[in-house]
PDB file of C-alpha atoms in Angstrom:
ATOM      1  CA  UNK A 196     -10.285 -38.764 -24.810  1.00  0.00           C
ATOM      2  CA  UNK A 197      -8.515 -41.503 -27.171  1.00  0.00           C
ATOM      3  CA  UNK A 198      -8.339 -41.319 -30.650  1.00  0.00           C
ATOM      4  CA  UNK A 199      -8.626 -44.273 -33.095  1.00  0.00           C
ATOM      5  CA  UNK A 200      -6.901 -42.374 -36.064  1.00  0.00           C
ATOM      6  CA  UNK A 201      -4.388 -38.700 -35.677  1.00  0.00           C
ATOM      7  CA  UNK A 202      -6.264 -36.330 -38.499  1.00  0.00           C
ATOM      8  CA  UNK A 203      -2.882 -35.813 -40.081  1.00  0.00           C
ATOM      9  CA  UNK A 204      -2.231 -33.219 -41.801  1.00  0.00           C
ATOM     10  CA  UNK A 205      -4.816 -29.891 -40.481  1.00  0.00           C
ATOM     11  CA  UNK A 206      -3.248 -26.621 -39.893  1.00  0.00           C
ATOM     12  CA  UNK A 207      -4.186 -23.755 -38.437  1.00  0.00           C
ATOM     13  CA  UNK A 208      -2.788 -20.377 -37.894  1.00  0.00           C
ATOM     14  CA  UNK A 209      -4.014 -18.710 -34.755  1.00  0.00           C
ATOM     15  CA  UNK A 210      -2.825 -15.347 -32.364  1.00  0.00           C
ATOM     16  CA  UNK A 211      -1.589 -15.879 -28.900  1.00  0.00           C
ATOM     17  CA  UNK A 212      -2.015 -12.719 -26.846  1.00  0.00           C
ATOM     18  CA  UNK A 213       0.118 -11.051 -24.208  1.00  0.00           C
ATOM     19  CA  UNK A 214      -0.751  -9.807 -20.968  1.00  0.00           C
ATOM     20  CA  UNK A 215      -0.169  -7.309 -18.463  1.00  0.00           C
ATOM     21  CA  UNK A 216      -0.707  -7.069 -14.787  1.00  0.00           C
ATOM     22  CA  UNK A 217      -2.537  -3.806 -13.835  1.00  0.00           C
ATOM     23  CA  UNK A 218      -2.684  -5.037 -10.329  1.00  0.00           C
ATOM     24  CA  UNK A 219       0.384  -6.957  -9.092  1.00  0.00           C
ATOM     25  CA  UNK A 220       0.707  -7.700  -5.313  1.00  0.00           C
ATOM     26  CA  UNK A 221       2.974 -10.402  -3.451  1.00  0.00           C
ATOM     27  CA  UNK A 222       1.533 -12.070  -0.422  1.00  0.00           C
ATOM     28  CA  UNK A 223       3.987 -14.300   0.879  1.00  0.00           C
ATOM     29  CA  UNK A 224       6.800 -16.997  -0.162  1.00  0.00           C
ATOM     30  CA  UNK A 225       5.231 -20.519   0.032  1.00  0.00           C
ATOM     31  CA  UNK A 226       7.259 -24.128   0.690  1.00  0.00           C
ATOM     32  CA  UNK A 227       7.901 -24.539  -2.340  1.00  0.00           C
ATOM     33  CA  UNK A 228       9.569 -21.743  -3.623  1.00  0.00           C
ATOM     34  CA  UNK A 229       6.438 -20.069  -5.312  1.00  0.00           C
ATOM     35  CA  UNK A 230       4.807 -16.817  -4.374  1.00  0.00           C
ATOM     36  CA  UNK A 231       1.321 -16.731  -3.701  1.00  0.00           C
ATOM     37  CA  UNK A 232       0.119 -13.436  -5.176  1.00  0.00           C
ATOM     38  CA  UNK A 233      -3.166 -11.349  -6.011  1.00  0.00           C
ATOM     39  CA  UNK A 234      -3.212  -9.938  -9.423  1.00  0.00           C
ATOM     40  CA  UNK A 235      -5.478  -8.451 -12.381  1.00  0.00           C
ATOM     41  CA  UNK A 236      -4.510  -9.552 -15.360  1.00  0.00           C
ATOM     42  CA  UNK A 237      -5.467  -7.927 -18.684  1.00  0.00           C
ATOM     43  CA  UNK A 238      -5.373  -9.860 -21.883  1.00  0.00           C
ATOM     44  CA  UNK A 239      -3.781  -7.039 -24.679  1.00  0.00           C
ATOM     45  CA  UNK A 240      -3.777  -7.279 -28.781  1.00  0.00           C
ATOM     46  CA  UNK A 241       0.303  -7.552 -28.953  1.00  0.00           C
ATOM     47  CA  UNK A 242       0.710 -10.864 -29.685  1.00  0.00           C
ATOM     48  CA  UNK A 243       2.368 -13.928 -31.609  1.00  0.00           C
ATOM     49  CA  UNK A 244       1.182 -15.980 -34.812  1.00  0.00           C
ATOM     50  CA  UNK A 245       1.293 -19.777 -33.985  1.00  0.00           C
ATOM     51  CA  UNK A 246       1.049 -22.625 -36.658  1.00  0.00           C
ATOM     52  CA  UNK A 247       0.410 -25.623 -35.880  1.00  0.00           C
ATOM     53  CA  UNK A 248       0.164 -28.913 -38.859  1.00  0.00           C
ATOM     54  CA  UNK A 249      -0.918 -32.179 -37.219  1.00  0.00           C
ATOM     55  CA  UNK A 250       1.278 -35.395 -37.440  1.00  0.00           C
ATOM     56  CA  UNK A 251       0.274 -39.026 -37.135  1.00  0.00           C
ATOM     57  CA  UNK A 252       4.220 -40.111 -36.451  1.00  0.00           C
ATOM     58  CA  UNK A 253       4.511 -39.230 -32.831  1.00  0.00           C
ATOM     59  CA  UNK A 254       7.010 -36.358 -33.468  1.00  0.00           C
ATOM     60  CA  UNK A 255       6.617 -32.540 -31.946  1.00  0.00           C
ATOM     61  CA  UNK A 256       8.751 -29.919 -33.685  1.00  0.00           C
ATOM     62  CA  UNK A 257       9.181 -26.220 -32.659  1.00  0.00           C
ATOM     63  CA  UNK A 258      10.555 -23.823 -35.207  1.00  0.00           C
ATOM     64  CA  UNK A 259      10.848 -19.612 -34.131  1.00  0.00           C
ATOM     65  CA  UNK A 260      13.263 -17.551 -35.384  1.00  0.00           C
ATOM     66  CA  UNK A 261      13.363 -15.486 -32.346  1.00  0.00           C
ATOM     67  CA  UNK A 262      17.330 -15.597 -30.377  1.00  0.00           C
ATOM     68  CA  UNK A 263      17.220 -17.064 -27.472  1.00  0.00           C
ATOM     69  CA  UNK A 264      13.963 -19.178 -27.801  1.00  0.00           C
ATOM     70  CA  UNK A 265      13.686 -23.192 -27.295  1.00  0.00           C
ATOM     71  CA  UNK A 266      13.067 -24.879 -30.309  1.00  0.00           C
ATOM     72  CA  UNK A 267      13.353 -28.284 -28.015  1.00  0.00           C
ATOM     73  CA  UNK A 268      11.590 -29.784 -24.467  1.00  0.00           C
ATOM     74  CA  UNK A 269      12.730 -26.450 -22.937  1.00  0.00           C
ATOM     75  CA  UNK A 270       9.715 -24.607 -24.986  1.00  0.00           C
ATOM     76  CA  UNK A 271       6.389 -24.158 -23.281  1.00  0.00           C
ATOM     77  CA  UNK A 272       4.501 -24.781 -26.340  1.00  0.00           C
ATOM     78  CA  UNK A 273       6.160 -27.807 -27.206  1.00  0.00           C
ATOM     79  CA  UNK A 274       5.525 -28.910 -23.323  1.00  0.00           C
ATOM     80  CA  UNK A 275       1.681 -28.360 -24.357  1.00  0.00           C
ATOM     81  CA  UNK A 276       1.507 -30.392 -26.834  1.00  0.00           C
ATOM     82  CA  UNK A 277       3.656 -32.911 -25.278  1.00  0.00           C
ATOM     83  CA  UNK A 278       1.476 -33.758 -21.993  1.00  0.00           C
ATOM     84  CA  UNK A 279      -1.955 -33.073 -24.545  1.00  0.00           C
ATOM     85  CA  UNK A 280      -0.948 -36.074 -26.390  1.00  0.00           C
ATOM     86  CA  UNK A 281      -0.327 -38.136 -23.080  1.00  0.00           C
ATOM     87  CA  UNK A 282      -3.408 -37.166 -21.507  1.00  0.00           C
ATOM     88  CA  UNK A 283      -5.459 -38.328 -24.297  1.00  0.00           C
ATOM     89  CA  UNK A 284      -2.797 -41.351 -24.910  1.00  0.00           C
ATOM     90  CA  UNK A 285      -2.245 -40.812 -28.166  1.00  0.00           C
ATOM     91  CA  UNK A 286       1.709 -39.476 -27.910  1.00  0.00           C
ATOM     92  CA  UNK A 287       3.256 -42.271 -29.394  1.00  0.00           C
ATOM     93  CA  UNK A 288       1.221 -41.562 -32.671  1.00  0.00           C
ATOM     94  CA  UNK A 289       0.097 -37.744 -32.392  1.00  0.00           C
ATOM     95  CA  UNK A 290       2.155 -35.181 -33.078  1.00  0.00           C
ATOM     96  CA  UNK A 291       2.781 -31.657 -34.113  1.00  0.00           C
ATOM     97  CA  UNK A 292       4.567 -28.993 -36.306  1.00  0.00           C
ATOM     98  CA  UNK A 293       4.847 -25.685 -34.140  1.00  0.00           C
ATOM     99  CA  UNK A 294       5.767 -22.820 -35.307  1.00  0.00           C
ATOM    100  CA  UNK A 295       5.878 -19.535 -33.868  1.00  0.00           C
ATOM    101  CA  UNK A 296       6.687 -16.013 -35.168  1.00  0.00           C
ATOM    102  CA  UNK A 297       7.240 -14.157 -32.166  1.00  0.00           C
ATOM    103  CA  UNK A 298       6.471 -10.474 -31.779  1.00  0.00           C
ATOM    104  CA  UNK A 299       6.034 -10.740 -27.758  1.00  0.00           C
ATOM    105  CA  UNK A 300       9.632 -10.961 -26.329  1.00  0.00           C
ATOM    106  CA  UNK A 301      10.749 -13.282 -23.447  1.00  0.00           C
ATOM    107  CA  UNK A 302      11.597 -12.290 -19.922  1.00  0.00           C
ATOM    108  CA  UNK A 303       9.517  -8.905 -20.672  1.00  0.00           C
ATOM    109  CA  UNK A 304       7.004 -10.138 -17.625  1.00  0.00           C
ATOM    110  CA  UNK A 305       4.409 -10.126 -20.783  1.00  0.00           C
ATOM    111  CA  UNK A 306       3.533 -13.926 -21.137  1.00  0.00           C
ATOM    112  CA  UNK A 307       4.408 -14.827 -24.028  1.00  0.00           C
ATOM    113  CA  UNK A 308       5.348 -18.371 -23.732  1.00  0.00           C
ATOM    114  CA  UNK A 309       2.795 -18.681 -21.382  1.00  0.00           C
ATOM    115  CA  UNK A 310       0.417 -17.559 -23.930  1.00  0.00           C
ATOM    116  CA  UNK A 311       1.944 -19.502 -26.560  1.00  0.00           C
ATOM    117  CA  UNK A 312       1.471 -22.838 -24.423  1.00  0.00           C
ATOM    118  CA  UNK A 313      -2.231 -21.925 -23.795  1.00  0.00           C
ATOM    119  CA  UNK A 314      -2.886 -21.107 -27.516  1.00  0.00           C
ATOM    120  CA  UNK A 315      -1.660 -24.343 -28.416  1.00  0.00           C
ATOM    121  CA  UNK A 316      -3.424 -26.261 -25.878  1.00  0.00           C
ATOM    122  CA  UNK A 317      -6.631 -25.125 -27.080  1.00  0.00           C
ATOM    123  CA  UNK A 318      -5.723 -25.178 -31.062  1.00  0.00           C
ATOM    124  CA  UNK A 319      -4.598 -28.812 -30.677  1.00  0.00           C
ATOM    125  CA  UNK A 320      -7.998 -29.419 -28.950  1.00  0.00           C
ATOM    126  CA  UNK A 321     -10.208 -28.315 -31.345  1.00  0.00           C
ATOM    127  CA  UNK A 322      -8.099 -29.141 -34.681  1.00  0.00           C
ATOM    128  CA  UNK A 323      -7.769 -33.036 -33.379  1.00  0.00           C
ATOM    129  CA  UNK A 324     -11.752 -33.046 -32.218  1.00  0.00           C
ATOM    130  CA  UNK A 325     -10.222 -34.080 -28.832  1.00  0.00           C
ATOM    131  CA  UNK A 326     -12.881 -32.245 -27.067  1.00  0.00           C
ATOM    132  CA  UNK A 327     -11.566 -32.503 -23.536  1.00  0.00           C
ATOM    133  CA  UNK A 328     -13.364 -30.255 -20.909  1.00  0.00           C
ATOM    134  CA  UNK A 329     -11.963 -27.337 -19.630  1.00  0.00           C
ATOM    135  CA  UNK A 330     -10.922 -29.185 -16.144  1.00  0.00           C
ATOM    136  CA  UNK A 331      -8.163 -31.183 -17.837  1.00  0.00           C
ATOM    137  CA  UNK A 332      -6.890 -28.614 -19.911  1.00  0.00           C
ATOM    138  CA  UNK A 333      -6.795 -26.189 -16.810  1.00  0.00           C
ATOM    139  CA  UNK A 334      -4.904 -29.240 -15.078  1.00  0.00           C
ATOM    140  CA  UNK A 335      -2.294 -29.356 -17.924  1.00  0.00           C
ATOM    141  CA  UNK A 336      -2.271 -25.096 -18.163  1.00  0.00           C
ATOM    142  CA  UNK A 337      -1.258 -25.090 -14.448  1.00  0.00           C
ATOM    143  CA  UNK A 338       1.038 -27.029 -14.227  1.00  0.00           C
ATOM    144  CA  UNK A 339       3.134 -25.720 -17.160  1.00  0.00           C
ATOM    145  CA  UNK A 340       2.738 -22.089 -16.397  1.00  0.00           C
ATOM    146  CA  UNK A 341       1.712 -19.731 -13.588  1.00  0.00           C
ATOM    147  CA  UNK A 342       0.105 -17.507 -15.864  1.00  0.00           C
ATOM    148  CA  UNK A 343      -0.865 -20.003 -19.050  1.00  0.00           C
ATOM    149  CA  UNK A 344      -4.268 -20.649 -16.988  1.00  0.00           C
ATOM    150  CA  UNK A 345      -5.504 -16.610 -17.758  1.00  0.00           C
ATOM    151  CA  UNK A 346      -4.481 -17.510 -21.193  1.00  0.00           C
ATOM    152  CA  UNK A 347      -7.032 -20.122 -21.374  1.00  0.00           C
ATOM    153  CA  UNK A 348      -9.959 -18.556 -20.362  1.00  0.00           C
ATOM    154  CA  UNK A 349      -9.919 -15.904 -22.964  1.00  0.00           C
ATOM    155  CA  UNK A 350     -11.362 -12.937 -21.177  1.00  0.00           C
ATOM    156  CA  UNK A 351      -9.928  -9.422 -21.347  1.00  0.00           C
ATOM    157  CA  UNK A 352      -9.597  -9.112 -17.399  1.00  0.00           C
ATOM    158  CA  UNK A 353      -9.293 -11.962 -14.562  1.00  0.00           C
ATOM    159  CA  UNK A 354      -8.293 -12.173 -11.446  1.00  0.00           C
ATOM    160  CA  UNK A 355      -5.263 -14.652 -10.341  1.00  0.00           C
ATOM    161  CA  UNK A 356      -4.509 -16.199  -6.483  1.00  0.00           C
ATOM    162  CA  UNK A 357      -2.394 -18.398  -5.639  1.00  0.00           C
ATOM    163  CA  UNK A 358       0.413 -18.560  -8.024  1.00  0.00           C
ATOM    164  CA  UNK A 359      -1.340 -16.999 -10.220  1.00  0.00           C
ATOM    165  CA  UNK A 360      -2.760 -20.174 -11.581  1.00  0.00           C
ATOM    166  CA  UNK A 361      -6.403 -19.756  -9.915  1.00  0.00           C
ATOM    167  CA  UNK A 362      -8.157 -17.714 -12.067  1.00  0.00           C
ATOM    168  CA  UNK A 363     -11.802 -16.209 -11.999  1.00  0.00           C
ATOM    169  CA  UNK A 364     -12.973 -14.482 -15.040  1.00  0.00           C
ATOM    170  CA  UNK A 365     -13.642 -11.256 -14.498  1.00  0.00           C
ATOM    171  CA  UNK A 366     -16.753 -10.527 -17.000  1.00  0.00           C
ATOM    172  CA  UNK A 367     -18.056  -7.802 -15.487  1.00  0.00           C
ATOM    173  CA  UNK A 368     -15.361  -5.698 -16.974  1.00  0.00           C
ATOM    174  CA  UNK A 369     -15.873  -7.003 -20.299  1.00  0.00           C
ATOM    175  CA  UNK A 370     -16.903  -3.642 -21.733  1.00  0.00           C
ATOM    176  CA  UNK A 371     -13.430  -1.663 -20.368  1.00  0.00           C
ATOM    177  CA  UNK A 372     -10.636  -0.952 -22.379  1.00  0.00           C
ATOM    178  CA  UNK A 373      -7.489   0.701 -22.761  1.00  0.00           C
ATOM    179  CA  UNK A 374      -5.234   2.099 -24.868  1.00  0.00           C
ATOM    180  CA  UNK A 375      -1.683   1.344 -23.677  1.00  0.00           C
ATOM    181  CA  UNK A 376       2.000   2.215 -24.806  1.00  0.00           C
ATOM    182  CA  UNK A 377       4.494  -0.627 -23.996  1.00  0.00           C
ATOM    183  CA  UNK A 378       8.351  -0.412 -23.780  1.00  0.00           C
ATOM    184  CA  UNK A 379      10.452  -3.103 -23.363  1.00  0.00           C
ATOM    185  CA  UNK A 380      13.911  -1.784 -22.529  1.00  0.00           C
ATOM    186  CA  UNK A 381      16.136  -4.526 -24.190  1.00  0.00           C
ATOM    187  CA  UNK A 382      16.854  -6.361 -21.027  1.00  0.00           C
ATOM    188  CA  UNK A 383      15.530  -9.525 -20.154  1.00  0.00           C
ATOM    189  CA  UNK A 384      14.596 -10.053 -16.272  1.00  0.00           C
ATOM    190  CA  UNK A 385      14.261 -13.867 -15.174  1.00  0.00           C
ATOM    191  CA  UNK A 386      11.397 -14.222 -12.759  1.00  0.00           C
ATOM    192  CA  UNK A 387      13.508 -16.068 -10.733  1.00  0.00           C
ATOM    193  CA  UNK A 388      16.064 -13.269 -10.176  1.00  0.00           C
ATOM    194  CA  UNK A 389      13.351 -10.753  -9.374  1.00  0.00           C
ATOM    195  CA  UNK A 390      11.815 -12.682  -6.611  1.00  0.00           C
ATOM    196  CA  UNK A 391      14.878 -13.639  -4.692  1.00  0.00           C
ATOM    197  CA  UNK A 392      15.583  -9.976  -4.316  1.00  0.00           C
ATOM    198  CA  UNK A 393      12.463  -9.300  -3.405  1.00  0.00           C
ATOM    199  CA  UNK A 394      12.315 -12.282  -0.610  1.00  0.00           C
ATOM    200  CA  UNK A 395      16.054 -11.313   0.622  1.00  0.00           C
ATOM    201  CA  UNK A 396      14.430  -7.648   0.831  1.00  0.00           C
ATOM    202  CA  UNK A 397      11.764  -8.821   2.484  1.00  0.00           C
ATOM    203  CA  UNK A 398      14.061 -10.950   5.161  1.00  0.00           C
ATOM    204  CA  UNK A 399      15.192  -7.395   5.597  1.00  0.00           C
ATOM    205  CA  UNK A 400      12.256  -5.767   6.840  1.00  0.00           C
ATOM    206  CA  UNK A 401      12.288  -3.249   4.068  1.00  0.00           C
ATOM    207  CA  UNK A 402       8.435  -2.846   4.370  1.00  0.00           C
ATOM    208  CA  UNK A 403       8.786   0.648   2.026  1.00  0.00           C
ATOM    209  CA  UNK A 404      10.737  -1.146  -0.510  1.00  0.00           C
ATOM    210  CA  UNK A 405       7.686  -3.626  -1.111  1.00  0.00           C
ATOM    211  CA  UNK A 406       4.489  -2.413  -0.572  1.00  0.00           C
ATOM    212  CA  UNK A 407       4.831   1.388  -2.211  1.00  0.00           C
ATOM    213  CA  UNK A 408       4.549   1.797  -5.794  1.00  0.00           C
ATOM    214  CA  UNK A 409       6.482   4.232  -7.470  1.00  0.00           C
ATOM    215  CA  UNK A 410       3.277   5.302  -9.482  1.00  0.00           C
ATOM    216  CA  UNK A 411       0.295   4.482  -7.246  1.00  0.00           C
ATOM    217  CA  UNK A 412      -2.244   5.396  -9.594  1.00  0.00           C
ATOM    218  CA  UNK A 413      -5.908   5.138  -9.837  1.00  0.00           C
ATOM    219  CA  UNK A 414      -7.139   3.626 -13.595  1.00  0.00           C
ATOM    220  CA  UNK A 415     -10.190   2.216 -12.731  1.00  0.00           C
ATOM    221  CA  UNK A 416     -13.269   3.598 -11.180  1.00  0.00           C
ATOM    222  CA  UNK A 417     -15.045   2.643  -8.054  1.00  0.00           C
ATOM    223  CA  UNK A 418     -17.893   1.459  -9.855  1.00  0.00           C
ATOM    224  CA  UNK A 419     -15.946  -1.414 -12.060  1.00  0.00           C
ATOM    225  CA  UNK A 420     -13.190  -1.966  -9.142  1.00  0.00           C
ATOM    226  CA  UNK A 421     -15.503  -3.118  -6.298  1.00  0.00           C
ATOM    227  CA  UNK A 422     -15.269  -5.913  -8.982  1.00  0.00           C
ATOM    228  CA  UNK A 423     -12.190  -7.190  -8.711  1.00  0.00           C
ATOM    229  CA  UNK A 424     -11.482  -8.043  -4.910  1.00  0.00           C
ATOM    230  CA  UNK A 425     -13.114  -6.186  -1.695  1.00  0.00           C
ATOM    231  CA  UNK A 426     -10.890  -3.562  -0.838  1.00  0.00           C
ATOM    232  CA  UNK A 427      -9.567  -2.605  -4.769  1.00  0.00           C
ATOM    233  CA  UNK A 428      -9.598   1.057  -5.293  1.00  0.00           C
ATOM    234  CA  UNK A 429      -9.064   0.831  -9.230  1.00  0.00           C
ATOM    235  CA  UNK A 430      -5.135   1.636  -8.471  1.00  0.00           C
ATOM    236  CA  UNK A 431      -2.280   0.817 -11.052  1.00  0.00           C
ATOM    237  CA  UNK A 432       0.286  -1.006  -8.913  1.00  0.00           C
ATOM    238  CA  UNK A 433       3.014  -4.094  -8.813  1.00  0.00           C
ATOM    239  CA  UNK A 434       4.928  -4.590  -5.372  1.00  0.00           C
ATOM    240  CA  UNK A 435       7.887  -5.908  -7.568  1.00  0.00           C
ATOM    241  CA  UNK A 436       8.546  -2.480  -9.216  1.00  0.00           C
ATOM    242  CA  UNK A 437      10.778  -0.997  -6.771  1.00  0.00           C
ATOM    243  CA  UNK A 438      13.194  -4.087  -6.736  1.00  0.00           C
ATOM    244  CA  UNK A 439      13.407  -4.257  -9.843  1.00  0.00           C
ATOM    245  CA  UNK A 440      14.092  -0.915 -10.643  1.00  0.00           C
ATOM    246  CA  UNK A 441      17.457  -1.356  -8.118  1.00  0.00           C
ATOM    247  CA  UNK A 442      18.101  -5.256 -10.817  1.00  0.00           C
ATOM    248  CA  UNK A 443      17.557  -3.727 -13.673  1.00  0.00           C
ATOM    249  CA  UNK A 444      18.491   0.065 -14.398  1.00  0.00           C
ATOM    250  CA  UNK A 445      16.697   0.338 -17.745  1.00  0.00           C
ATOM    251  CA  UNK A 446      13.381  -0.334 -16.655  1.00  0.00           C
ATOM    252  CA  UNK A 447      14.136   3.037 -13.772  1.00  0.00           C
ATOM    253  CA  UNK A 448      14.930   4.892 -17.091  1.00  0.00           C
ATOM    254  CA  UNK A 449      11.704   4.162 -18.898  1.00  0.00           C
ATOM    255  CA  UNK A 450       9.615   5.352 -15.812  1.00  0.00           C
ATOM    256  CA  UNK A 451      11.804   8.219 -16.020  1.00  0.00           C
ATOM    257  CA  UNK A 452      11.085   9.102 -19.583  1.00  0.00           C
ATOM    258  CA  UNK A 453       7.156   8.354 -18.566  1.00  0.00           C
ATOM    259  CA  UNK A 454       7.537  10.439 -15.979  1.00  0.00           C
ATOM    260  CA  UNK A 455       9.255  13.225 -18.153  1.00  0.00           C
ATOM    261  CA  UNK A 456       6.720  13.559 -20.377  1.00  0.00           C
ATOM    262  CA  UNK A 457       3.938  13.525 -17.596  1.00  0.00           C
ATOM    263  CA  UNK A 458       2.928   9.962 -17.517  1.00  0.00           C
ATOM    264  CA  UNK A 459       1.605   9.144 -13.991  1.00  0.00           C
ATOM    265  CA  UNK A 460      -0.389   6.040 -15.009  1.00  0.00           C
ATOM    266  CA  UNK A 461       2.447   3.568 -15.636  1.00  0.00           C
ATOM    267  CA  UNK A 462       3.602   0.248 -14.239  1.00  0.00           C
ATOM    268  CA  UNK A 463       5.932  -2.472 -14.712  1.00  0.00           C
ATOM    269  CA  UNK A 464       3.956  -5.750 -15.934  1.00  0.00           C
ATOM    270  CA  UNK A 465       4.779  -8.996 -14.023  1.00  0.00           C
ATOM    271  CA  UNK A 466       8.377  -9.547 -12.793  1.00  0.00           C
ATOM    272  CA  UNK A 467       9.564  -7.139 -15.720  1.00  0.00           C
ATOM    273  CA  UNK A 468      11.251  -5.852 -17.442  1.00  0.00           C
ATOM    274  CA  UNK A 469       8.568  -4.123 -19.871  1.00  0.00           C
ATOM    275  CA  UNK A 470       7.252  -0.685 -18.559  1.00  0.00           C
ATOM    276  CA  UNK A 471       3.409   0.297 -19.869  1.00  0.00           C
ATOM    277  CA  UNK A 472       1.283   3.131 -19.819  1.00  0.00           C
ATOM    278  CA  UNK A 473      -2.504   3.646 -19.594  1.00  0.00           C
ATOM    279  CA  UNK A 474      -3.534   6.449 -21.879  1.00  0.00           C
ATOM    280  CA  UNK A 475      -6.745   7.902 -23.098  1.00  0.00           C
ATOM    281  CA  UNK A 476      -6.927   7.077 -26.849  1.00  0.00           C
ATOM    282  CA  UNK A 477      -5.418   5.559 -29.746  1.00  0.00           C
ATOM    283  CA  UNK A 478      -4.123   8.958 -31.000  1.00  0.00           C
ATOM    284  CA  UNK A 479      -2.718   9.288 -27.428  1.00  0.00           C
ATOM    285  CA  UNK A 480      -1.194   5.994 -27.820  1.00  0.00           C
ATOM    286  CA  UNK A 481       0.495   6.954 -30.664  1.00  0.00           C
ATOM    287  CA  UNK A 482       1.997  10.075 -29.939  1.00  0.00           C
ATOM    288  CA  UNK A 483       3.554   8.371 -26.962  1.00  0.00           C
ATOM    289  CA  UNK A 484       4.950   5.772 -29.126  1.00  0.00           C
ATOM    290  CA  UNK A 485       6.396   8.544 -31.473  1.00  0.00           C
ATOM    291  CA  UNK A 486       7.895  10.635 -27.946  1.00  0.00           C
ATOM    292  CA  UNK A 487       9.206   7.613 -26.311  1.00  0.00           C
ATOM    293  CA  UNK A 488      10.358   5.359 -29.476  1.00  0.00           C
ATOM    294  CA  UNK A 489      13.170   8.997 -29.934  1.00  0.00           C
ATOM    295  CA  UNK A 490      14.447   9.028 -26.183  1.00  0.00           C
ATOM    296  CA  UNK A 491      15.903   5.742 -26.552  1.00  0.00           C
ATOM    297  CA  UNK A 492      16.659   4.114 -29.946  1.00  0.00           C
ATOM    298  CA  UNK A 493      17.500   0.416 -28.031  1.00  0.00           C
ATOM    299  CA  UNK A 494      14.051   0.238 -26.484  1.00  0.00           C
ATOM    300  CA  UNK A 495      11.078  -1.624 -28.771  1.00  0.00           C
ATOM    301  CA  UNK A 496       8.252   0.384 -28.123  1.00  0.00           C
ATOM    302  CA  UNK A 497       4.450  -1.240 -29.005  1.00  0.00           C
ATOM    303  CA  UNK A 498       0.867   1.134 -29.253  1.00  0.00           C
ATOM    304  CA  UNK A 499      -1.620  -1.708 -27.885  1.00  0.00           C
ATOM    305  CA  UNK A 500      -5.320  -2.322 -26.321  1.00  0.00           C
ATOM    306  CA  UNK A 501      -7.453  -4.532 -24.421  1.00  0.00           C
ATOM    307  CA  UNK A 502      -8.023  -7.553 -26.722  1.00  0.00           C
ATOM    308  CA  UNK A 503     -11.698  -8.129 -26.833  1.00  0.00           C
ATOM    309  CA  UNK A 504     -13.636 -11.746 -25.727  1.00  0.00           C
ATOM    310  CA  UNK A 505     -13.022 -14.034 -28.294  1.00  0.00           C
ATOM    311  CA  UNK A 506     -16.075 -13.641 -30.135  1.00  0.00           C
ATOM    312  CA  UNK A 507     -15.602  -9.070 -30.471  1.00  0.00           C
ATOM    313  CA  UNK A 508     -11.578  -9.449 -31.207  1.00  0.00           C
ATOM    314  CA  UNK A 509     -10.838  -7.694 -34.008  1.00  0.00           C
ATOM    315  CA  UNK A 510      -7.746  -7.723 -36.802  1.00  0.00           C
ATOM    316  CA  UNK A 511      -5.498  -5.178 -35.701  1.00  0.00           C
ATOM    317  CA  UNK A 512      -2.867  -6.043 -33.491  1.00  0.00           C
ATOM    318  CA  UNK A 513      -0.340  -4.697 -31.109  1.00  0.00           C
ATOM    319  CA  UNK A 514       2.491  -3.080 -33.575  1.00  0.00           C
ATOM    320  CA  UNK A 515       6.131  -2.591 -33.091  1.00  0.00           C
ATOM    321  CA  UNK A 516       7.074   0.655 -33.358  1.00  0.00           C
ATOM    322  CA  UNK A 517      10.218   0.726 -35.242  1.00  0.00           C
ATOM    323  CA  UNK A 518      12.673   3.562 -34.397  1.00  0.00           C
ATOM    324  CA  UNK A 519      13.407   6.207 -36.867  1.00  0.00           C
TER     325      UNK A 519
END
C-alpha cells in the first residue's frame, strides 16, 4: 500500500510478549546453516513495553535503556519498521520513534527481540492505516527472525516447523492455561554457539546426548496433545538442553535447584539460558519463585502465565521478583 501522507505524531503503547518452548526437537542442519526444528511455542505474559510515535521525515530511532540492546539497525524492532516502510514504498518519508522498556532479557531464549519486531510490525500496520494483508506481514517477520512469525499470530500456542518460522496456530489449545516460574541465571546464551555445539556432538554420534532430556515430563494430557502433531504425547522436552548445561554451568545449577525443590516439570527455553517450571497454581508459582530467589541472589526470577488470545488478554503481566 502506498501512502500519500504519513500520519505524523500518532503515538501508541503496546505490550511485546515473551515465549517459551514446551517442546523443541532439532531435526537436522540445513545447507543454509540453519536447523530444521519442530517446536511447541507458548506465548506467556511476561512482556516488554513498546512505545511508537510516527514521523514523516524518514528517520527511525530506537531507544532502550537495557544494557547491550542495540539502538540502531542491529535492533530487530528497527529492522521491522525499516522493512515495513520499504514494502509500502514510503521509506524516504516514513519514520518512527521506537522506545523499548525491557523486561525480557536478551540471550534468554524467550524471544524478546523477535517479539519486539512482531509488535512493531503489527503496531505500525494498524497505526498508519496500512492495512497490509497478513501474508505481507508474515514475509517481513519470517525474514527478520525465526521466532518472529509466531508472535505475529497473537495466539497462546503454536506449532513451529522449518527453522521455526512456519507456524500453525493451535486454537484447540486456547483453553489451556499454565502457571510458570522462570529463572534467568544472568548468563546470555548466544543461539549460534548452542547450535554449533549441537552440531559438534551430533558429528561425534553422541545420540544419547542429543535426544534425551534431563527432565522428560508430560504436561499436556492426551486430549490436548493429539492436536499438536502426530505422535506427540504431551511431554516437556528441549533437545538443546543437554548440550547447553555443559556450555553454561549456571543452567545446570538452575535445573538442579528445581530438582532439589521437587519440581520435575522444568526445561530450558529455546537455546537458553532461561529455565522455566510448570506448576499447578498461582500460589504455587509465587511460593516457588520466593524459594528459588533465595537460592541464588544473582538469578532473576519471574512468575508468569499463558498469554490469552488478544481479545481476552488481562492487564497483569509477568513480574520480576527482586531478591530481598
